[in-house]
Amino acid sequence: MLGWSYSVDTPYLRLSHAMRTTSDPSQLHAWASVQKDAGQTIAIVPTMGFLHEGHLSLIRLACARGDKVVASIFVNPTQFGPNEDLERYPRDLEGDLNKLRSAGVDVAFVPEPESMYPDGFDTYIEPSTLGSDLCGATRPGHFRGVCTVVALLLRMSQADLLVLGEKDYQQLTIVRRMIRDLWLGVEVIAGPTVREPDGLAMSSRNKYLSQTERAWALAIPRALDRVATQFAQGDRSVSRLMHTASGTLDEVPLDVEYIRIVDAESLRPLTTINGPALIAIAARSGSTRLIDNRLLDL
Ligand code: AMP
């Protein structure tokens, strides 16, 4: 277990900023109580670690909006299915803590599964309709794990603000709804998807890709770009836009899990676009599952 640890940054980077690191939920909660008593607002950025610029962009949003910033690094076992990559999920705790420290995070929360889900843990939060399609269709129980861990993190950190990425758009929609439905009283701030210069959405899982698989994966942002262009030119037909997307993905040997054009709020499938819509894609390049999306707004 990590206790409180203090470290001093390189002086020319951030004078006197000391990030605390803890794995203990009670310690995080006690720290948060002190902050709340002092009238500070707390922003939290949940992550599974192996941090990249996408995560850091969310940390910057949190620093801009919250007085105090908590970042969690937790590869949450309850959101992984039995045949998924829980065991081999990439990890680099030391590198991550350095990045969080330089970004100005106040507390890095790095819990162990046993302290998040102690013996006898018995209560889960499960979305209904919003979790049934898209990633929910192929990853049963995934959003149940996500909702449960986010609720735990919000309570442990006593956060006022929750910063999430649009990269995981279904997750963002489901968590927003959970907060509203359960009166959790937390404001959700969404950060735009950060991409590599060639358009690939940043993801910790990109590390798994070989050079060839990475080149194939570029068909995903290419498909989204082509659909966005066609939409901007006035095409509102979902079947035609889908045809463009699937044609683009077919140019490379990706294993497409889904391509959907849905209402951006309800996530229900559409036939014609009359309001804010989303195109979402999930596909495997080699054995690596990638997701990406693009808003199609009138
Ligand atoms: P993860 O560590 O993959 O669970 O992601 C933690 C948070 O970072 C989630 O809110 C993600 O939506 C967000 N995120 C992941 N990749 C990106 C990206 N490329 N751009 C912006 N946010 C991202």
Short mmCIF file of N, CA and C in Angstrom, two decimals, residues 78-174:
data_model
loop_
_atom_site.label_atom_id
_atom_site.label_comp_id
_atom_site.label_asym_id
_atom_site.label_seq_id
_atom_site.Cartn_x
_atom_site.Cartn_y
_atom_site.Cartn_z
N THR A 78 -13.96 -4.61 -12.61
CA THR A 78 -15.38 -4.91 -12.85
C THR A 78 -15.87 -4.45 -14.22
N GLN A 79 -15.06 -3.67 -14.95
CA GLN A 79 -15.52 -3.25 -16.27
C GLN A 79 -14.89 -4.08 -17.39
N PHE A 80 -14.11 -5.09 -17.02
CA PHE A 80 -13.50 -5.98 -18.01
C PHE A 80 -14.25 -7.30 -18.05
N GLY A 81 -14.49 -7.80 -19.25
CA GLY A 81 -15.09 -9.12 -19.40
C GLY A 81 -14.03 -10.19 -19.21
N PRO A 82 -14.46 -11.46 -19.08
CA PRO A 82 -13.52 -12.56 -18.82
C PRO A 82 -12.46 -12.74 -19.91
N ASN A 83 -12.80 -12.42 -21.17
CA ASN A 83 -11.80 -12.63 -22.23
C ASN A 83 -11.17 -11.32 -22.69
N GLU A 84 -11.21 -10.31 -21.84
CA GLU A 84 -10.64 -9.02 -22.22
C GLU A 84 -9.22 -8.86 -21.65
N ASP A 85 -8.67 -7.62 -21.82
CA ASP A 85 -7.23 -7.44 -21.60
C ASP A 85 -6.86 -6.92 -20.21
N LEU A 86 -7.66 -7.27 -19.19
CA LEU A 86 -7.37 -6.78 -17.82
C LEU A 86 -5.92 -7.06 -17.41
N GLU A 87 -5.49 -8.31 -17.60
CA GLU A 87 -4.15 -8.69 -17.10
C GLU A 87 -3.03 -7.99 -17.87
N ARG A 88 -3.25 -7.79 -19.18
CA ARG A 88 -2.13 -7.24 -19.96
C ARG A 88 -2.30 -5.74 -20.24
N TYR A 89 -3.30 -5.10 -19.59
CA TYR A 89 -3.51 -3.67 -19.82
C TYR A 89 -2.20 -2.93 -19.51
N PRO A 90 -1.74 -2.03 -20.40
CA PRO A 90 -0.42 -1.42 -20.19
C PRO A 90 -0.36 -0.56 -18.91
N ARG A 91 0.76 -0.66 -18.22
CA ARG A 91 0.92 0.09 -16.97
C ARG A 91 2.28 0.77 -16.93
N ASP A 92 2.32 1.95 -16.32
CA ASP A 92 3.58 2.67 -16.12
C ASP A 92 3.36 3.67 -14.98
N LEU A 93 3.27 3.12 -13.76
CA LEU A 93 2.89 3.96 -12.63
C LEU A 93 3.86 5.12 -12.41
N GLU A 94 5.14 4.82 -12.47
CA GLU A 94 6.11 5.89 -12.19
C GLU A 94 6.01 7.02 -13.22
N GLY A 95 5.95 6.62 -14.50
CA GLY A 95 5.81 7.63 -15.56
C GLY A 95 4.53 8.42 -15.39
N ASP A 96 3.44 7.72 -15.05
CA ASP A 96 2.14 8.39 -14.88
C ASP A 96 2.20 9.42 -13.74
N LEU A 97 2.81 9.02 -12.62
CA LEU A 97 2.85 9.94 -11.47
C LEU A 97 3.68 11.18 -11.82
N ASN A 98 4.74 11.00 -12.59
CA ASN A 98 5.53 12.16 -13.01
C ASN A 98 4.70 13.10 -13.87
N LYS A 99 3.91 12.50 -14.79
CA LYS A 99 3.07 13.35 -15.66
C LYS A 99 2.03 14.09 -14.85
N LEU A 100 1.41 13.40 -13.90
CA LEU A 100 0.36 14.03 -13.09
C LEU A 100 0.95 15.15 -12.24
N ARG A 101 2.14 14.90 -11.71
CA ARG A 101 2.80 15.91 -10.87
C ARG A 101 3.10 17.15 -11.70
N SER A 102 3.66 16.96 -12.89
CA SER A 102 3.99 18.12 -13.73
C SER A 102 2.74 18.86 -14.17
N ALA A 103 1.63 18.13 -14.29
CA ALA A 103 0.39 18.78 -14.75
C ALA A 103 -0.30 19.55 -13.63
N GLY A 104 0.17 19.40 -12.40
CA GLY A 104 -0.39 20.19 -11.30
C GLY A 104 -1.49 19.49 -10.51
N VAL A 105 -1.53 18.17 -10.59
CA VAL A 105 -2.54 17.41 -9.82
C VAL A 105 -2.22 17.49 -8.33
N ASP A 106 -3.25 17.60 -7.50
CA ASP A 106 -3.04 17.68 -6.05
C ASP A 106 -2.94 16.30 -5.41
N VAL A 107 -3.85 15.40 -5.83
CA VAL A 107 -3.79 14.04 -5.26
C VAL A 107 -3.88 13.02 -6.40
N ALA A 108 -2.91 12.12 -6.42
CA ALA A 108 -3.01 10.96 -7.31
C ALA A 108 -3.56 9.82 -6.47
N PHE A 109 -4.69 9.29 -6.89
CA PHE A 109 -5.34 8.20 -6.15
C PHE A 109 -5.11 6.92 -6.92
N VAL A 110 -4.40 5.99 -6.29
CA VAL A 110 -3.97 4.77 -6.97
C VAL A 110 -4.39 3.56 -6.13
N PRO A 111 -5.69 3.28 -6.09
CA PRO A 111 -6.16 2.23 -5.19
C PRO A 111 -5.89 0.82 -5.70
N GLU A 112 -5.92 -0.12 -4.80
CA GLU A 112 -5.86 -1.55 -5.16
C GLU A 112 -7.31 -2.04 -5.30
N PRO A 113 -7.54 -3.06 -6.11
CA PRO A 113 -8.91 -3.59 -6.26
C PRO A 113 -9.54 -3.95 -4.92
N GLU A 114 -8.74 -4.45 -3.98
CA GLU A 114 -9.29 -4.89 -2.68
C GLU A 114 -9.84 -3.72 -1.85
N SER A 115 -9.30 -2.51 -2.07
CA SER A 115 -9.83 -1.41 -1.27
C SER A 115 -11.04 -0.75 -1.95
N MET A 116 -11.16 -0.95 -3.28
CA MET A 116 -12.36 -0.45 -3.97
C MET A 116 -13.52 -1.43 -3.78
N TYR A 117 -13.18 -2.71 -3.83
CA TYR A 117 -14.20 -3.77 -3.71
C TYR A 117 -13.81 -4.70 -2.57
N PRO A 118 -13.95 -4.25 -1.31
CA PRO A 118 -13.54 -5.09 -0.19
C PRO A 118 -14.45 -6.32 -0.07
N ASP A 119 -14.01 -7.29 0.70
CA ASP A 119 -14.81 -8.51 0.93
C ASP A 119 -16.23 -8.13 1.29
N GLY A 120 -17.19 -8.76 0.67
CA GLY A 120 -18.59 -8.49 0.99
C GLY A 120 -19.20 -7.39 0.14
N PHE A 121 -18.40 -6.74 -0.71
CA PHE A 121 -18.95 -5.69 -1.60
C PHE A 121 -20.09 -6.29 -2.42
N ASP A 122 -21.24 -5.63 -2.45
CA ASP A 122 -22.42 -6.30 -3.00
C ASP A 122 -23.32 -5.39 -3.84
N THR A 123 -22.92 -4.14 -4.05
CA THR A 123 -23.84 -3.18 -4.66
C THR A 123 -23.27 -2.60 -5.95
N TYR A 124 -24.02 -2.72 -7.03
CA TYR A 124 -23.56 -2.22 -8.33
C TYR A 124 -24.62 -1.30 -8.93
N ILE A 125 -24.16 -0.39 -9.78
CA ILE A 125 -25.08 0.50 -10.49
C ILE A 125 -25.08 0.09 -11.95
N GLU A 126 -26.26 -0.10 -12.50
CA GLU A 126 -26.33 -0.61 -13.86
C GLU A 126 -27.22 0.28 -14.73
N PRO A 127 -26.68 0.79 -15.87
CA PRO A 127 -27.55 1.57 -16.75
C PRO A 127 -28.50 0.62 -17.46
N SER A 128 -29.60 1.19 -17.93
CA SER A 128 -30.60 0.36 -18.60
C SER A 128 -30.47 0.54 -20.11
N THR A 129 -31.35 1.37 -20.70
CA THR A 129 -31.40 1.50 -22.16
C THR A 129 -30.07 1.99 -22.76
N LEU A 130 -29.47 3.02 -22.14
CA LEU A 130 -28.28 3.63 -22.75
C LEU A 130 -27.11 2.65 -22.85
N GLY A 131 -27.15 1.62 -22.01
CA GLY A 131 -26.03 0.67 -21.99
C GLY A 131 -26.25 -0.56 -22.84
N SER A 132 -27.40 -0.61 -23.55
CA SER A 132 -27.72 -1.89 -24.22
C SER A 132 -27.10 -2.04 -25.60
N ASP A 133 -26.85 -0.93 -26.31
CA ASP A 133 -26.33 -1.04 -27.68
C ASP A 133 -24.86 -0.61 -27.72
N LEU A 134 -24.34 -0.43 -28.89
CA LEU A 134 -22.95 0.01 -29.11
C LEU A 134 -22.00 -0.89 -28.31
N CYS A 135 -21.13 -0.29 -27.49
CA CYS A 135 -20.17 -1.13 -26.75
C CYS A 135 -20.87 -2.05 -25.75
N GLY A 136 -22.05 -1.64 -25.27
CA GLY A 136 -22.76 -2.46 -24.29
C GLY A 136 -23.21 -3.80 -24.87
N ALA A 137 -23.43 -3.83 -26.19
CA ALA A 137 -23.91 -5.07 -26.82
C ALA A 137 -22.83 -6.14 -26.82
N THR A 138 -21.58 -5.72 -27.01
CA THR A 138 -20.50 -6.72 -27.09
C THR A 138 -19.70 -6.83 -25.79
N ARG A 139 -19.93 -5.90 -24.86
CA ARG A 139 -19.19 -5.94 -23.60
C ARG A 139 -20.20 -5.98 -22.43
N PRO A 140 -20.90 -7.13 -22.28
CA PRO A 140 -21.91 -7.18 -21.23
C PRO A 140 -21.29 -6.92 -19.85
N GLY A 141 -21.94 -6.08 -19.06
CA GLY A 141 -21.42 -5.78 -17.72
C GLY A 141 -20.40 -4.65 -17.70
N HIS A 142 -19.95 -4.22 -18.88
CA HIS A 142 -18.91 -3.18 -18.92
C HIS A 142 -19.39 -1.88 -18.26
N PHE A 143 -20.57 -1.41 -18.65
CA PHE A 143 -21.02 -0.12 -18.12
C PHE A 143 -21.50 -0.23 -16.67
N ARG A 144 -21.88 -1.43 -16.26
CA ARG A 144 -22.18 -1.67 -14.85
C ARG A 144 -20.90 -1.43 -14.03
N GLY A 145 -19.78 -1.94 -14.53
CA GLY A 145 -18.50 -1.73 -13.86
C GLY A 145 -18.09 -0.26 -13.88
N VAL A 146 -18.32 0.40 -15.02
CA VAL A 146 -17.95 1.81 -15.15
C VAL A 146 -18.77 2.66 -14.18
N CYS A 147 -20.10 2.47 -14.20
CA CYS A 147 -20.97 3.30 -13.34
C CYS A 147 -20.61 3.09 -11.87
N THR A 148 -20.36 1.85 -11.51
CA THR A 148 -20.07 1.55 -10.10
C THR A 148 -18.77 2.20 -9.68
N VAL A 149 -17.74 2.09 -10.50
CA VAL A 149 -16.45 2.66 -10.09
C VAL A 149 -16.50 4.18 -10.09
N VAL A 150 -17.23 4.77 -11.05
CA VAL A 150 -17.31 6.23 -11.07
C VAL A 150 -18.05 6.73 -9.83
N ALA A 151 -19.13 6.04 -9.47
CA ALA A 151 -19.86 6.43 -8.25
C ALA A 151 -18.96 6.32 -7.03
N LEU A 152 -18.18 5.25 -6.94
CA LEU A 152 -17.25 5.10 -5.81
C LEU A 152 -16.23 6.24 -5.79
N LEU A 153 -15.66 6.54 -6.96
CA LEU A 153 -14.63 7.59 -7.02
C LEU A 153 -15.21 8.95 -6.66
N LEU A 154 -16.46 9.19 -7.11
CA LEU A 154 -17.09 10.48 -6.78
C LEU A 154 -17.30 10.61 -5.28
N ARG A 155 -17.74 9.54 -4.64
CA ARG A 155 -17.99 9.61 -3.19
C ARG A 155 -16.67 9.71 -2.42
N MET A 156 -15.69 8.91 -2.81
CA MET A 156 -14.41 8.91 -2.09
C MET A 156 -13.72 10.25 -2.18
N SER A 157 -13.82 10.90 -3.35
CA SER A 157 -13.12 12.18 -3.57
C SER A 157 -13.99 13.37 -3.22
N GLN A 158 -15.29 13.13 -2.98
CA GLN A 158 -16.26 14.20 -2.72
C GLN A 158 -16.22 15.27 -3.82
N ALA A 159 -16.00 14.81 -5.06
CA ALA A 159 -15.80 15.74 -6.17
C ALA A 159 -17.06 16.54 -6.49
N ASP A 160 -16.84 17.80 -6.91
CA ASP A 160 -17.91 18.65 -7.42
C ASP A 160 -17.95 18.57 -8.94
N LEU A 161 -16.79 18.29 -9.53
CA LEU A 161 -16.65 18.29 -10.99
C LEU A 161 -16.02 16.97 -11.43
N LEU A 162 -16.57 16.42 -12.51
CA LEU A 162 -16.05 15.17 -13.06
C LEU A 162 -15.65 15.44 -14.50
N VAL A 163 -14.40 15.18 -14.84
CA VAL A 163 -13.94 15.46 -16.20
C VAL A 163 -13.76 14.15 -16.96
N LEU A 164 -14.47 14.03 -18.09
CA LEU A 164 -14.45 12.81 -18.91
C LEU A 164 -14.17 13.19 -20.36
N GLY A 165 -13.69 12.22 -21.14
CA GLY A 165 -13.39 12.46 -22.54
C GLY A 165 -14.53 12.07 -23.47
N GLU A 166 -14.69 12.85 -24.55
CA GLU A 166 -15.69 12.51 -25.57
C GLU A 166 -15.28 11.28 -26.37
N LYS A 167 -14.02 10.89 -26.27
CA LYS A 167 -13.55 9.68 -26.95
C LYS A 167 -14.42 8.47 -26.58
N ASP A 168 -14.82 8.40 -25.30
CA ASP A 168 -15.69 7.32 -24.84
C ASP A 168 -17.10 7.90 -24.69
N TYR A 169 -17.72 8.15 -25.83
CA TYR A 169 -18.95 8.96 -25.84
C TYR A 169 -20.11 8.27 -25.14
N GLN A 170 -20.22 6.95 -25.33
CA GLN A 170 -21.31 6.23 -24.66
C GLN A 170 -21.11 6.26 -23.15
N GLN A 171 -19.87 6.09 -22.71
CA GLN A 171 -19.56 6.18 -21.28
C GLN A 171 -19.95 7.56 -20.72
N LEU A 172 -19.58 8.61 -21.48
CA LEU A 172 -19.89 9.98 -21.07
C LEU A 172 -21.41 10.16 -20.92
N THR A 173 -22.16 9.66 -21.90
CA THR A 173 -23.62 9.81 -21.89
C THR A 173 -24.22 9.04 -20.71
N ILE A 174 -23.73 7.84 -20.48
CA ILE A 174 -24.27 6.99 -19.40
C ILE A 174 -23.96 7.59 -18.03
#
